[in-house]
Amino acid sequence: MYVYDEFDRTFLQERVAEFRDQVARRLSGELNEEEFKPLRLMNGVYLQLHAYMLRVCIPYGTLSSQQLRALGAVARKYDRGYGHFTTRQNIQFNWIKLNELPDAMADLAKVGIHGLQTSGNCIRNTTTDPWAGAAADEVEDPRLYAEVIRQWSTLHPEFTYLPRKFKIAITAARHDRAAIRVHDIGLRLHKRDGETGFEVMVGGGLGRSPFIGKTIKDFLPKEHLLSYLEAVLRTYNLGGRRDNIYKARIKIQVHEMGAEAFARKVEAEWAEIRDGALKLDEAALDAIRDRFQVPDLEALDDQPAELARALATDAAFARWHANSVAPHKAKGHAIVTLSLKPVGAPPGDATADQMDAIADLADQYAYGEIRVAHEQNLTFPYVRQKDLPALWAKLKAIGVATPNVGLLTDIIACPGLDYCSLANTRSIPIAQKLTERFADEAHIADIGRLHVNISGCINACGHHHVGHIGILGVEKKDEEFFQITLGGKGNSKARIGELIGPAVAESEIVDVVESLVDTYLNLRTSPAETFVAAVERLGIEPFKERAYAPR
């Protein structure tokens, strides 16, 4: 956990006071909604379909138990008793009254939480691997550099009013758990000739025109991170479209200019600033590193007796362990994913009571730290293997131990038309019906890794383009229909899914997904061949034929 200093704490208190005054002026009529809009957006407040929504920033997805309890308290006191974790590692409260927003923000500010960089045409919250600092396959903890980016980008005077919102993601692992190739800038820490640096990708993004990011620099020494990012942002800020909201993202600029030409402009800008004030030295990095509280992990043995006994005697525990527990870089420890996707529930939602209970379990079993994943689940990054059986029993009791992580019912979904004024269709009911249709744990385990992503409109907040099965809501004559794409991937081999044919009615979508799954089960070479691998081998035709066959 990074611990904010006195400057940060004072700044948040002053920001709350400023917003309190702005809200009072809006309520009195001194400001109309159009005048209030840019002020609220700078604090993470949206006007949705039925009410204001507060989006709370969780920098690089890291929460302390104290912060999670504060989020639970806000859900209980100011909202309807729950919050929604998002694909940007943030949390949204959908029902807070405008006159109570300043009080909610003040409560969150006391524990170092705020709504900055969650909305508006600025550099948004930087996201990273939810297993950062614990993953066995990472070369270095990327959260240090995510924090560097946070400090550089917060209220950056040159980049507060960009052509459009701007998203950065960073990973340091062989397996990309941060979807860096579908971000405006993706950063991959890796080693070359014994030195650690960054591969820099630009121009990724989903929405109306989806693109996979292009590498413009294979290896950037770490000390040049901020100056190079500054050069990229300046190039975009000067050349990005401001006359057309649909063409304003950096992905359009890179696509129209070409990645090589864009890279040349960046290099020319970078040459002017690379050795200036933004150059990082070890003293600057150490000052930030020293503010991270890293658990002092005990020296323990792998596969302790308590774990071995539970695996041998409890089939349900063994199934959860195989699905939701990952290797840790420290012996005797493990990484645990908490599924927020139980059967019949909205994906990514957690109740206030669950947040309190998870915070308590984090203190008891996970060194007081929780992570938010872009798949809308939570993670305990530090758990002693000997504690796994006891932890599982308590996670199961509060409904966050469904063994479906990475499987068909681990669905990514936007809030859709239940909340969002931009949506064409509902997303949550489709996700709920799919989890009910595929509720059998043994069946989804046999199906294997399969990512279903649902978006209620072309803005793609559910990342449908990179789902193995992507579902996009479209409106036809005031009725909800859904387009289906196959073969998308959001990992290190990212690709955009392929549309299989005409949109299908809401009443048919679950049956169509089941047909796609049955086609895969009938045609796979073996259980080791995943759904997306089968799509790559076979193409979409056999799936399309089955999806549109008479029923």
Coordinates of C-alpha atoms in Angstrom, one line a residue:
M1 CA 0.0 0.0 0.0
Y2 CA 1.2 3.5 -0.8
V3 CA 0.5 5.9 2.1
Y4 CA -0.4 9.4 1.2
D5 CA 1.6 12.2 2.8
E6 CA 0.4 15.4 4.5
F7 CA 0.3 17.3 1.2
D8 CA -2.0 14.7 -0.3
R9 CA -4.3 14.6 2.7
T10 CA -4.6 18.4 2.8
F11 CA -5.3 18.6 -0.9
L12 CA -8.2 16.1 -0.6
Q13 CA -9.7 18.1 2.2
E14 CA -9.5 21.3 0.3
R15 CA -11.0 19.6 -2.8
V16 CA -14.0 18.4 -0.8
A17 CA -14.6 21.9 0.6
E18 CA -14.4 23.4 -2.9
F19 CA -16.9 20.8 -4.2
R20 CA -19.2 21.4 -1.3
D21 CA -19.5 25.0 -2.3
Q22 CA -20.1 24.0 -6.0
V23 CA -22.9 21.7 -4.9
A24 CA -24.5 24.4 -2.7
R25 CA -24.5 26.8 -5.7
R26 CA -26.1 24.1 -7.9
L27 CA -28.8 23.4 -5.3
S28 CA -29.5 27.1 -4.9
G29 CA -29.9 27.5 -8.7
E30 CA -26.9 29.8 -8.9
L31 CA -25.4 27.2 -11.3
N32 CA -27.5 25.3 -13.8
E33 CA -26.7 21.7 -14.8
E34 CA -24.7 22.7 -17.8
E35 CA -22.5 25.0 -15.7
F36 CA -22.2 22.4 -13.0
K37 CA -21.3 19.5 -15.3
P38 CA -17.5 20.3 -15.8
L39 CA -17.2 20.9 -12.0
R40 CA -18.8 17.6 -11.0
L41 CA -16.9 15.6 -13.7
M42 CA -13.6 16.8 -12.3
N43 CA -14.7 15.0 -9.0
G44 CA -16.0 11.8 -10.6
V45 CA -19.7 12.7 -10.5
Y46 CA -21.9 11.7 -13.5
L47 CA -25.6 12.3 -14.1
Q48 CA -26.9 8.9 -15.1
L49 CA -30.3 7.7 -16.2
H50 CA -32.0 8.0 -12.8
A51 CA -29.6 9.7 -10.4
Y52 CA -26.1 11.1 -9.9
M53 CA -23.3 8.5 -9.8
L54 CA -20.1 8.8 -7.9
R55 CA -17.1 7.0 -9.3
V56 CA -14.3 6.6 -6.8
C57 CA -10.7 6.2 -7.8
I58 CA -8.8 3.2 -6.6
P59 CA -5.2 4.0 -7.8
Y60 CA -3.8 0.9 -9.6
G61 CA -6.5 -1.2 -7.9
T62 CA -4.9 -1.3 -4.4
L63 CA -7.1 -0.9 -1.3
S64 CA -6.4 -1.1 2.4
S65 CA -8.9 -2.8 4.7
Q66 CA -9.6 0.6 6.3
Q67 CA -10.4 2.0 2.8
L68 CA -12.7 -0.9 1.9
R69 CA -14.6 -0.4 5.2
A70 CA -15.0 3.3 4.3
L71 CA -16.4 2.3 0.9
G72 CA -18.8 -0.1 2.6
A73 CA -19.8 2.7 5.0
V74 CA -20.6 5.1 2.1
A75 CA -22.6 2.3 0.4
R76 CA -24.6 1.8 3.6
K77 CA -25.1 5.5 4.6
Y78 CA -25.5 7.3 1.3
D79 CA -26.4 4.7 -1.3
R80 CA -28.6 1.6 -1.4
G81 CA -26.2 -0.7 0.4
Y82 CA -23.9 -1.8 -2.4
G83 CA -21.2 -0.6 -4.8
H84 CA -20.1 -1.7 -8.3
F85 CA -16.5 -2.4 -9.1
T86 CA -15.5 -1.5 -12.6
T87 CA -13.1 -2.5 -15.4
R88 CA -10.9 0.4 -14.5
Q89 CA -10.3 -0.9 -10.9
N90 CA -12.6 1.8 -9.5
I91 CA -15.9 1.6 -7.7
Q92 CA -19.2 3.3 -8.5
F93 CA -22.1 4.4 -6.3
N94 CA -25.2 4.8 -8.4
W95 CA -27.8 6.3 -6.0
I96 CA -26.1 9.0 -3.9
K97 CA -28.2 12.2 -3.5
L98 CA -26.5 15.3 -4.7
N99 CA -26.9 17.2 -1.4
E100 CA -25.1 14.3 0.3
L101 CA -22.3 13.9 -2.1
P102 CA -19.9 16.3 -0.3
D103 CA -20.4 14.4 3.0
A104 CA -19.7 11.1 1.2
M105 CA -16.6 12.6 -0.3
A106 CA -15.4 13.9 3.0
D107 CA -15.8 10.5 4.6
L108 CA -13.7 8.9 1.8
A109 CA -11.1 11.7 2.0
K110 CA -10.3 10.8 5.6
V111 CA -8.9 7.5 4.4
G112 CA -7.2 8.9 1.2
I113 CA -9.9 8.1 -1.4
H114 CA -11.4 10.5 -3.9
G115 CA -13.0 10.8 -7.3
L116 CA -10.1 12.5 -9.2
Q117 CA -9.1 11.2 -12.6
T118 CA -12.3 9.0 -12.9
S119 CA -14.0 11.3 -15.4
G120 CA -13.4 14.1 -17.9
N121 CA -10.9 14.5 -20.7
C122 CA -7.9 14.0 -18.5
I123 CA -5.4 11.2 -17.8
R124 CA -7.5 8.7 -15.9
N125 CA -6.6 6.4 -13.1
T126 CA -3.6 4.2 -14.1
T127 CA -4.4 0.5 -13.9
T128 CA -2.1 -2.4 -13.4
D129 CA -1.9 -6.1 -12.6
P130 CA -4.0 -7.0 -9.6
W131 CA -1.3 -9.5 -8.6
A132 CA 1.5 -6.8 -8.7
G133 CA 4.1 -7.4 -6.1
A134 CA 3.0 -10.9 -5.5
A135 CA 3.0 -12.6 -9.0
A136 CA 5.6 -15.3 -9.6
D137 CA 5.9 -14.2 -13.2
E138 CA 6.7 -10.5 -12.9
V139 CA 10.1 -8.9 -13.3
E140 CA 9.4 -6.1 -10.9
D141 CA 6.5 -4.6 -9.0
P142 CA 4.9 -2.2 -11.4
R143 CA 2.9 -0.3 -8.8
L144 CA 5.9 1.9 -8.1
Y145 CA 5.7 3.3 -11.6
A146 CA 1.9 3.5 -11.5
E147 CA 2.3 5.7 -8.4
V148 CA 4.9 7.8 -10.3
I149 CA 2.4 8.3 -13.1
R150 CA -0.3 9.2 -10.6
Q151 CA 1.8 11.9 -9.1
W152 CA 2.8 13.3 -12.5
S153 CA -0.6 13.1 -14.0
T154 CA -2.9 14.4 -11.2
L155 CA -4.2 17.8 -12.3
H156 CA -1.4 18.1 -14.9
P157 CA -2.0 21.6 -16.2
E158 CA -1.2 20.8 -19.8
F159 CA -3.3 17.6 -19.9
T160 CA -6.4 18.5 -17.9
Y161 CA -8.5 19.2 -21.1
L162 CA -7.3 16.7 -23.6
P163 CA -9.3 16.0 -26.8
R164 CA -10.8 13.0 -25.0
K165 CA -10.2 10.8 -21.9
F166 CA -6.8 9.1 -21.7
K167 CA -6.1 5.7 -20.1
I168 CA -2.8 4.1 -19.2
A169 CA -2.2 0.6 -18.0
I170 CA 1.1 -1.1 -16.9
T171 CA 2.2 -4.7 -16.3
A172 CA 5.5 -6.4 -15.5
A173 CA 4.4 -10.0 -15.9
R174 CA 4.7 -12.5 -18.7
H175 CA 1.0 -13.0 -18.6
D176 CA -0.9 -9.7 -19.2
R177 CA -3.5 -9.3 -16.5
A178 CA -4.0 -5.6 -17.2
A179 CA -5.1 -5.6 -20.9
I180 CA -2.4 -3.1 -21.8
R181 CA -2.9 -3.5 -25.5
V182 CA -6.4 -2.0 -25.5
H183 CA -5.3 1.2 -23.7
D184 CA -4.3 4.6 -25.0
I185 CA -0.8 3.8 -23.6
G186 CA 0.2 0.4 -22.6
L187 CA 3.5 -0.2 -20.7
R188 CA 5.2 -3.5 -20.3
L189 CA 8.2 -3.8 -17.9
H190 CA 10.7 -6.3 -19.2
K191 CA 14.4 -7.0 -19.1
R192 CA 16.9 -6.5 -21.9
D193 CA 20.6 -7.2 -21.4
G194 CA 20.1 -7.3 -17.6
E195 CA 18.4 -3.9 -17.5
T196 CA 14.7 -3.3 -16.8
G197 CA 12.7 -0.9 -19.0
F198 CA 9.4 -0.4 -20.7
E199 CA 7.9 -1.5 -24.0
V200 CA 5.6 1.4 -24.9
M201 CA 2.4 0.8 -26.9
V202 CA 0.0 3.6 -28.1
G203 CA -3.3 3.8 -29.8
G204 CA -5.2 0.9 -28.3
G205 CA -8.8 1.3 -27.2
L206 CA -12.3 -0.1 -27.8
G207 CA -15.6 1.7 -28.2
R208 CA -17.0 2.7 -31.6
S209 CA -13.7 2.0 -33.4
P210 CA -11.6 -0.7 -31.7
F211 CA -7.9 -0.9 -32.1
I212 CA -5.0 -2.9 -30.6
G213 CA -2.1 -0.7 -29.5
K214 CA 1.0 -0.4 -31.6
T215 CA 4.5 -0.6 -30.1
I216 CA 6.4 2.6 -30.8
K217 CA 9.3 1.9 -28.5
D218 CA 10.7 -1.5 -27.7
F219 CA 12.8 -0.5 -24.7
L220 CA 12.6 2.7 -22.7
P221 CA 15.0 3.0 -19.8
K222 CA 13.0 3.6 -16.6
E223 CA 14.5 7.0 -15.8
H224 CA 12.9 8.3 -19.0
L225 CA 9.3 7.1 -18.2
L226 CA 7.8 10.5 -17.5
S227 CA 9.5 12.5 -20.2
Y228 CA 8.5 10.0 -22.8
L229 CA 4.9 9.9 -21.6
E230 CA 4.9 13.7 -21.6
A231 CA 6.1 13.6 -25.3
V232 CA 3.3 11.2 -26.2
L233 CA 0.7 13.3 -24.5
R234 CA 1.9 16.5 -26.1
T235 CA 1.9 14.9 -29.5
Y236 CA -1.7 13.8 -29.0
N237 CA -2.8 17.0 -27.3
L238 CA -1.6 19.1 -30.2
G239 CA -2.7 16.8 -33.0
G240 CA -5.8 15.1 -31.6
R241 CA -9.3 15.9 -33.1
R242 CA -11.4 18.3 -31.1
D243 CA -14.1 18.7 -33.8
N244 CA -15.5 15.2 -33.6
I245 CA -16.0 13.3 -30.4
Y246 CA -15.9 10.0 -32.2
K247 CA -12.5 10.7 -33.7
A248 CA -10.9 12.4 -30.7
R249 CA -9.1 9.4 -29.1
I250 CA -5.4 8.9 -29.7
K251 CA -6.2 5.6 -31.4
I252 CA -7.7 7.5 -34.3
Q253 CA -4.7 9.8 -34.5
V254 CA -2.3 6.9 -34.5
H255 CA -4.4 5.0 -37.1
E256 CA -4.7 7.9 -39.5
M257 CA -1.1 9.1 -39.1
G258 CA 0.4 5.6 -38.9
A259 CA 2.4 4.3 -35.9
E260 CA 5.8 5.0 -37.4
A261 CA 4.9 8.7 -38.2
F262 CA 3.4 9.1 -34.8
A263 CA 6.5 7.7 -33.2
R264 CA 8.7 10.1 -35.1
K265 CA 6.8 13.0 -33.8
V266 CA 7.1 11.7 -30.2
E267 CA 10.8 11.1 -30.6
A268 CA 11.3 14.7 -31.8
E269 CA 9.3 16.1 -28.9
W270 CA 11.1 13.8 -26.5
A271 CA 14.5 14.9 -27.7
E272 CA 13.8 18.3 -26.3
I273 CA 12.8 17.2 -22.8
R274 CA 14.3 13.8 -22.1
D275 CA 17.1 15.0 -19.9
G276 CA 15.1 17.8 -18.1
A277 CA 13.2 18.0 -14.9
L278 CA 11.1 14.9 -15.6
K279 CA 14.1 12.5 -15.6
L280 CA 13.7 10.0 -12.8
D281 CA 16.7 9.3 -10.5
E282 CA 17.0 6.7 -7.8
A283 CA 16.5 9.3 -5.1
A284 CA 13.1 10.2 -6.5
L285 CA 12.1 6.6 -6.9
D286 CA 13.3 5.7 -3.4
A287 CA 11.2 8.5 -1.9
I288 CA 8.1 7.0 -3.4
R289 CA 9.2 3.4 -2.7
D290 CA 9.7 4.2 0.9
R291 CA 6.0 5.2 1.2
F292 CA 4.8 1.8 0.1
Q293 CA 4.0 -0.5 3.0
V294 CA 5.0 -4.0 1.9
P295 CA 4.1 -6.9 4.1
D296 CA 6.9 -8.7 5.9
L297 CA 6.1 -12.2 4.7
E298 CA 7.0 -15.1 7.0
A299 CA 9.3 -17.8 5.7
L300 CA 7.0 -20.7 5.3
D301 CA 7.0 -24.1 3.5
D302 CA 4.9 -24.8 0.4
Q303 CA 2.1 -27.3 0.7
P304 CA 1.7 -27.3 4.5
A305 CA -0.1 -30.1 6.2
E306 CA -3.3 -28.0 6.7
L307 CA -3.6 -27.4 3.0
A308 CA -2.7 -30.9 1.9
R309 CA -5.3 -32.4 4.3
A310 CA -8.1 -30.1 3.0
L311 CA -7.2 -30.8 -0.6
A312 CA -7.4 -34.5 0.0
T313 CA -10.6 -34.6 2.0
D314 CA -12.8 -31.8 0.7
A315 CA -13.7 -31.8 -3.0
A316 CA -15.5 -28.4 -2.9
F317 CA -12.4 -26.8 -1.4
A318 CA -10.2 -28.5 -3.9
R319 CA -12.3 -27.3 -6.8
W320 CA -12.1 -23.7 -5.4
H321 CA -8.4 -24.0 -4.8
A322 CA -7.8 -25.2 -8.4
N323 CA -9.8 -22.3 -9.8
S324 CA -9.2 -19.3 -7.5
V325 CA -5.8 -19.7 -6.0
A326 CA -2.6 -18.8 -7.9
P327 CA 1.1 -19.2 -7.2
H328 CA 2.9 -16.6 -5.2
K329 CA 6.5 -15.5 -5.6
A330 CA 7.1 -16.1 -1.8
K331 CA 7.2 -19.6 -0.5
G332 CA 4.3 -20.8 1.6
H333 CA 2.0 -18.0 0.3
A334 CA -0.7 -17.8 -2.4
I335 CA -2.8 -15.2 -4.3
V336 CA -6.5 -15.6 -3.9
T337 CA -9.2 -14.2 -6.2
L338 CA -12.6 -13.4 -4.7
S339 CA -15.4 -13.9 -7.2
L340 CA -18.0 -11.1 -7.4
K341 CA -19.9 -13.2 -9.9
P342 CA -22.3 -15.5 -7.9
V343 CA -25.2 -17.1 -9.7
G344 CA -27.9 -14.6 -10.5
A345 CA -26.1 -11.5 -9.2
P346 CA -25.0 -8.4 -11.1
P347 CA -21.3 -8.8 -12.0
G348 CA -18.9 -6.7 -9.9
D349 CA -21.4 -5.7 -7.2
A350 CA -20.5 -6.0 -3.6
T351 CA -22.8 -5.2 -0.6
A352 CA -21.7 -3.0 2.3
D353 CA -21.8 -6.1 4.5
Q354 CA -19.6 -8.0 2.1
M355 CA -17.1 -5.1 2.0
D356 CA -16.9 -5.0 5.8
A357 CA -16.5 -8.8 6.0
I358 CA -13.8 -8.8 3.2
A359 CA -11.9 -6.0 5.1
D360 CA -12.0 -8.1 8.3
L361 CA -10.8 -11.2 6.4
A362 CA -8.0 -9.2 4.8
D363 CA -6.9 -8.1 8.2
Q364 CA -7.0 -11.7 9.5
Y365 CA -5.6 -13.6 6.6
A366 CA -4.2 -11.2 3.9
Y367 CA -2.0 -8.5 5.7
G368 CA -4.8 -6.0 5.4
E369 CA -4.6 -5.5 1.6
I370 CA -7.1 -5.9 -1.2
R371 CA -6.8 -5.5 -4.9
V372 CA -9.5 -4.7 -7.6
A373 CA -9.1 -6.6 -10.9
H374 CA -10.3 -5.2 -14.3
E375 CA -12.4 -8.4 -14.5
Q376 CA -14.5 -6.9 -11.7
N377 CA -13.3 -9.3 -9.0
L378 CA -11.2 -8.7 -5.9
T379 CA -7.9 -10.3 -4.9
F380 CA -6.0 -11.0 -1.7
P381 CA -2.4 -10.7 -2.9
Y382 CA -0.8 -12.1 0.2
V383 CA -2.3 -15.2 1.9
R384 CA -0.5 -17.9 3.9
Q385 CA -1.1 -21.3 2.3
K386 CA -1.9 -22.8 5.7
D387 CA -4.8 -20.4 6.1
L388 CA -6.5 -21.2 2.8
P389 CA -9.0 -23.8 4.1
A390 CA -10.2 -21.5 6.9
L391 CA -10.3 -18.5 4.6
W392 CA -12.3 -20.4 2.0
A393 CA -14.9 -21.3 4.5
K394 CA -15.4 -17.7 5.5
L395 CA -15.4 -16.4 1.9
K396 CA -18.0 -19.0 1.0
A397 CA -20.2 -17.8 3.9
I398 CA -20.3 -14.3 2.5
G399 CA -20.8 -15.4 -1.1
V400 CA -17.5 -14.5 -2.8
A401 CA -16.0 -18.0 -3.2
T402 CA -17.8 -19.2 -6.4
P403 CA -15.1 -21.2 -8.3
N404 CA -15.8 -19.6 -11.6
V405 CA -12.7 -17.3 -12.0
G406 CA -11.8 -17.2 -15.7
L407 CA -14.7 -19.4 -16.6
L408 CA -18.0 -18.8 -18.5
T409 CA -19.9 -17.2 -15.6
D410 CA -17.0 -14.8 -14.6
I411 CA -18.7 -12.3 -16.9
I412 CA -17.5 -8.7 -17.4
A413 CA -20.5 -6.4 -17.9
C414 CA -21.2 -2.7 -17.9
P415 CA -24.2 -1.3 -15.9
G416 CA -26.2 -1.0 -19.1
L417 CA -29.6 0.5 -19.4
D418 CA -30.5 -0.2 -15.8
Y419 CA -28.3 2.9 -14.9
C420 CA -26.6 4.4 -18.0
S421 CA -28.3 7.1 -20.1
L422 CA -26.0 6.2 -23.1
A423 CA -26.9 2.5 -23.2
N424 CA -29.2 0.9 -25.8
T425 CA -29.9 -2.3 -23.8
R426 CA -29.6 -3.8 -20.3
S427 CA -26.4 -5.8 -19.6
I428 CA -27.0 -7.0 -16.1
P429 CA -30.1 -9.2 -16.8
I430 CA -28.2 -11.0 -19.6
A431 CA -25.3 -11.7 -17.3
Q432 CA -27.7 -13.0 -14.6
K433 CA -29.5 -15.3 -17.0
L434 CA -26.2 -16.7 -18.3
T435 CA -25.0 -17.5 -14.8
E436 CA -28.3 -19.2 -14.0
R437 CA -28.2 -21.2 -17.3
F438 CA -24.6 -22.3 -16.5
A439 CA -24.9 -22.6 -12.8
D440 CA -23.4 -26.2 -12.7
E441 CA -19.8 -25.8 -11.4
A442 CA -18.6 -29.1 -12.9
H443 CA -20.0 -28.1 -16.3
I444 CA -18.3 -24.7 -16.5
A445 CA -15.1 -26.3 -15.3
D446 CA -15.3 -28.8 -18.1
I447 CA -15.9 -26.0 -20.6
G448 CA -12.8 -24.4 -19.3
R449 CA -11.4 -20.8 -19.8
L450 CA -14.1 -18.8 -21.6
H451 CA -14.5 -15.0 -21.2
V452 CA -17.9 -13.5 -21.9
N453 CA -18.0 -9.7 -22.0
I454 CA -21.2 -7.7 -22.3
S455 CA -21.7 -4.0 -23.3
G456 CA -25.0 -2.2 -23.4
C457 CA -23.8 0.1 -26.2
I458 CA -21.0 0.8 -28.6
N459 CA -18.9 2.7 -26.0
A460 CA -17.8 -0.8 -24.9
C461 CA -17.5 -0.3 -21.2
G462 CA -17.9 -4.1 -20.9
H463 CA -15.0 -4.7 -23.2
H464 CA -17.1 -6.9 -25.5
H465 CA -14.6 -6.5 -28.4
V466 CA -12.0 -8.6 -26.5
G467 CA -14.3 -11.2 -25.0
H468 CA -14.0 -14.8 -26.3
I469 CA -17.7 -14.3 -26.7
G470 CA -18.6 -10.6 -27.0
I471 CA -22.1 -9.4 -26.6
L472 CA -23.1 -5.9 -27.7
G473 CA -26.5 -4.4 -27.0
V474 CA -28.2 -2.6 -30.0
E475 CA -31.7 -1.1 -30.3
K476 CA -34.1 -2.2 -33.0
K477 CA -37.5 -0.6 -33.2
D478 CA -37.5 0.1 -29.4
E479 CA -36.6 -3.5 -28.7
E480 CA -33.3 -4.9 -27.2
F481 CA -31.2 -6.9 -29.6
F482 CA -27.6 -8.2 -29.2
Q483 CA -24.7 -8.6 -31.6
I484 CA -22.2 -11.4 -31.0
T485 CA -18.5 -11.5 -31.7
L486 CA -16.2 -14.4 -31.3
G487 CA -12.4 -14.9 -30.8
G488 CA -11.5 -11.6 -29.0
K489 CA -8.6 -11.6 -26.5
G490 CA -7.4 -8.9 -24.1
N491 CA -4.1 -10.5 -23.1
S492 CA -0.6 -10.2 -24.6
K493 CA -1.9 -11.6 -27.9
A494 CA -4.8 -9.2 -27.9
R495 CA -7.2 -9.2 -30.9
I496 CA -10.7 -7.9 -31.7
G497 CA -13.5 -10.4 -31.9
E498 CA -15.2 -11.1 -35.2
L499 CA -18.9 -10.4 -35.7
I500 CA -20.8 -13.7 -36.5
G501 CA -24.0 -12.2 -38.1
P502 CA -27.2 -10.3 -37.4
A503 CA -28.2 -9.3 -33.9
V504 CA -30.5 -11.6 -32.0
A505 CA -33.4 -10.8 -29.8
E506 CA -33.0 -10.5 -26.0
S507 CA -35.2 -13.6 -25.6
E508 CA -32.7 -15.6 -27.7
I509 CA -29.3 -14.5 -26.5
V510 CA -28.8 -17.1 -23.7
D511 CA -29.8 -19.9 -26.1
V512 CA -27.4 -18.6 -28.7
V513 CA -24.5 -18.6 -26.2
E514 CA -25.4 -22.1 -25.2
S515 CA -25.3 -23.1 -28.8
L516 CA -21.9 -21.6 -29.2
V517 CA -20.6 -23.5 -26.2
D518 CA -22.1 -26.8 -27.4
T519 CA -20.5 -26.3 -30.8
Y520 CA -17.1 -25.9 -29.0
L521 CA -17.7 -28.9 -26.8
N522 CA -18.6 -31.0 -29.9
L523 CA -15.6 -29.8 -32.0
R524 CA -12.7 -29.3 -29.6
T525 CA -9.8 -31.7 -30.1
S526 CA -9.6 -32.3 -26.4
P527 CA -10.4 -30.6 -23.1
A528 CA -7.0 -28.9 -23.3
E529 CA -8.1 -26.9 -26.4
T530 CA -9.8 -23.7 -25.1
F531 CA -12.8 -22.1 -26.6
V532 CA -10.8 -19.3 -28.1
A533 CA -8.2 -21.7 -29.5
A534 CA -11.0 -23.7 -31.2
V535 CA -12.4 -20.5 -32.7
E536 CA -8.9 -19.6 -34.1
R537 CA -8.5 -23.1 -35.5
L538 CA -12.0 -23.5 -37.0
G539 CA -13.0 -20.0 -37.8
I540 CA -16.5 -18.6 -37.0
E541 CA -18.5 -20.5 -39.6
P542 CA -19.4 -23.7 -37.6
F543 CA -20.3 -21.5 -34.7
K544 CA -22.4 -19.1 -36.8
E545 CA -24.2 -22.1 -38.4
R546 CA -25.2 -23.4 -35.0
A547 CA -26.1 -20.0 -33.5
Y548 CA -28.6 -19.2 -36.2
A549 CA -30.0 -22.8 -36.7
P550 CA -33.7 -23.2 -36.1
R551 CA -34.6 -24.2 -32.5

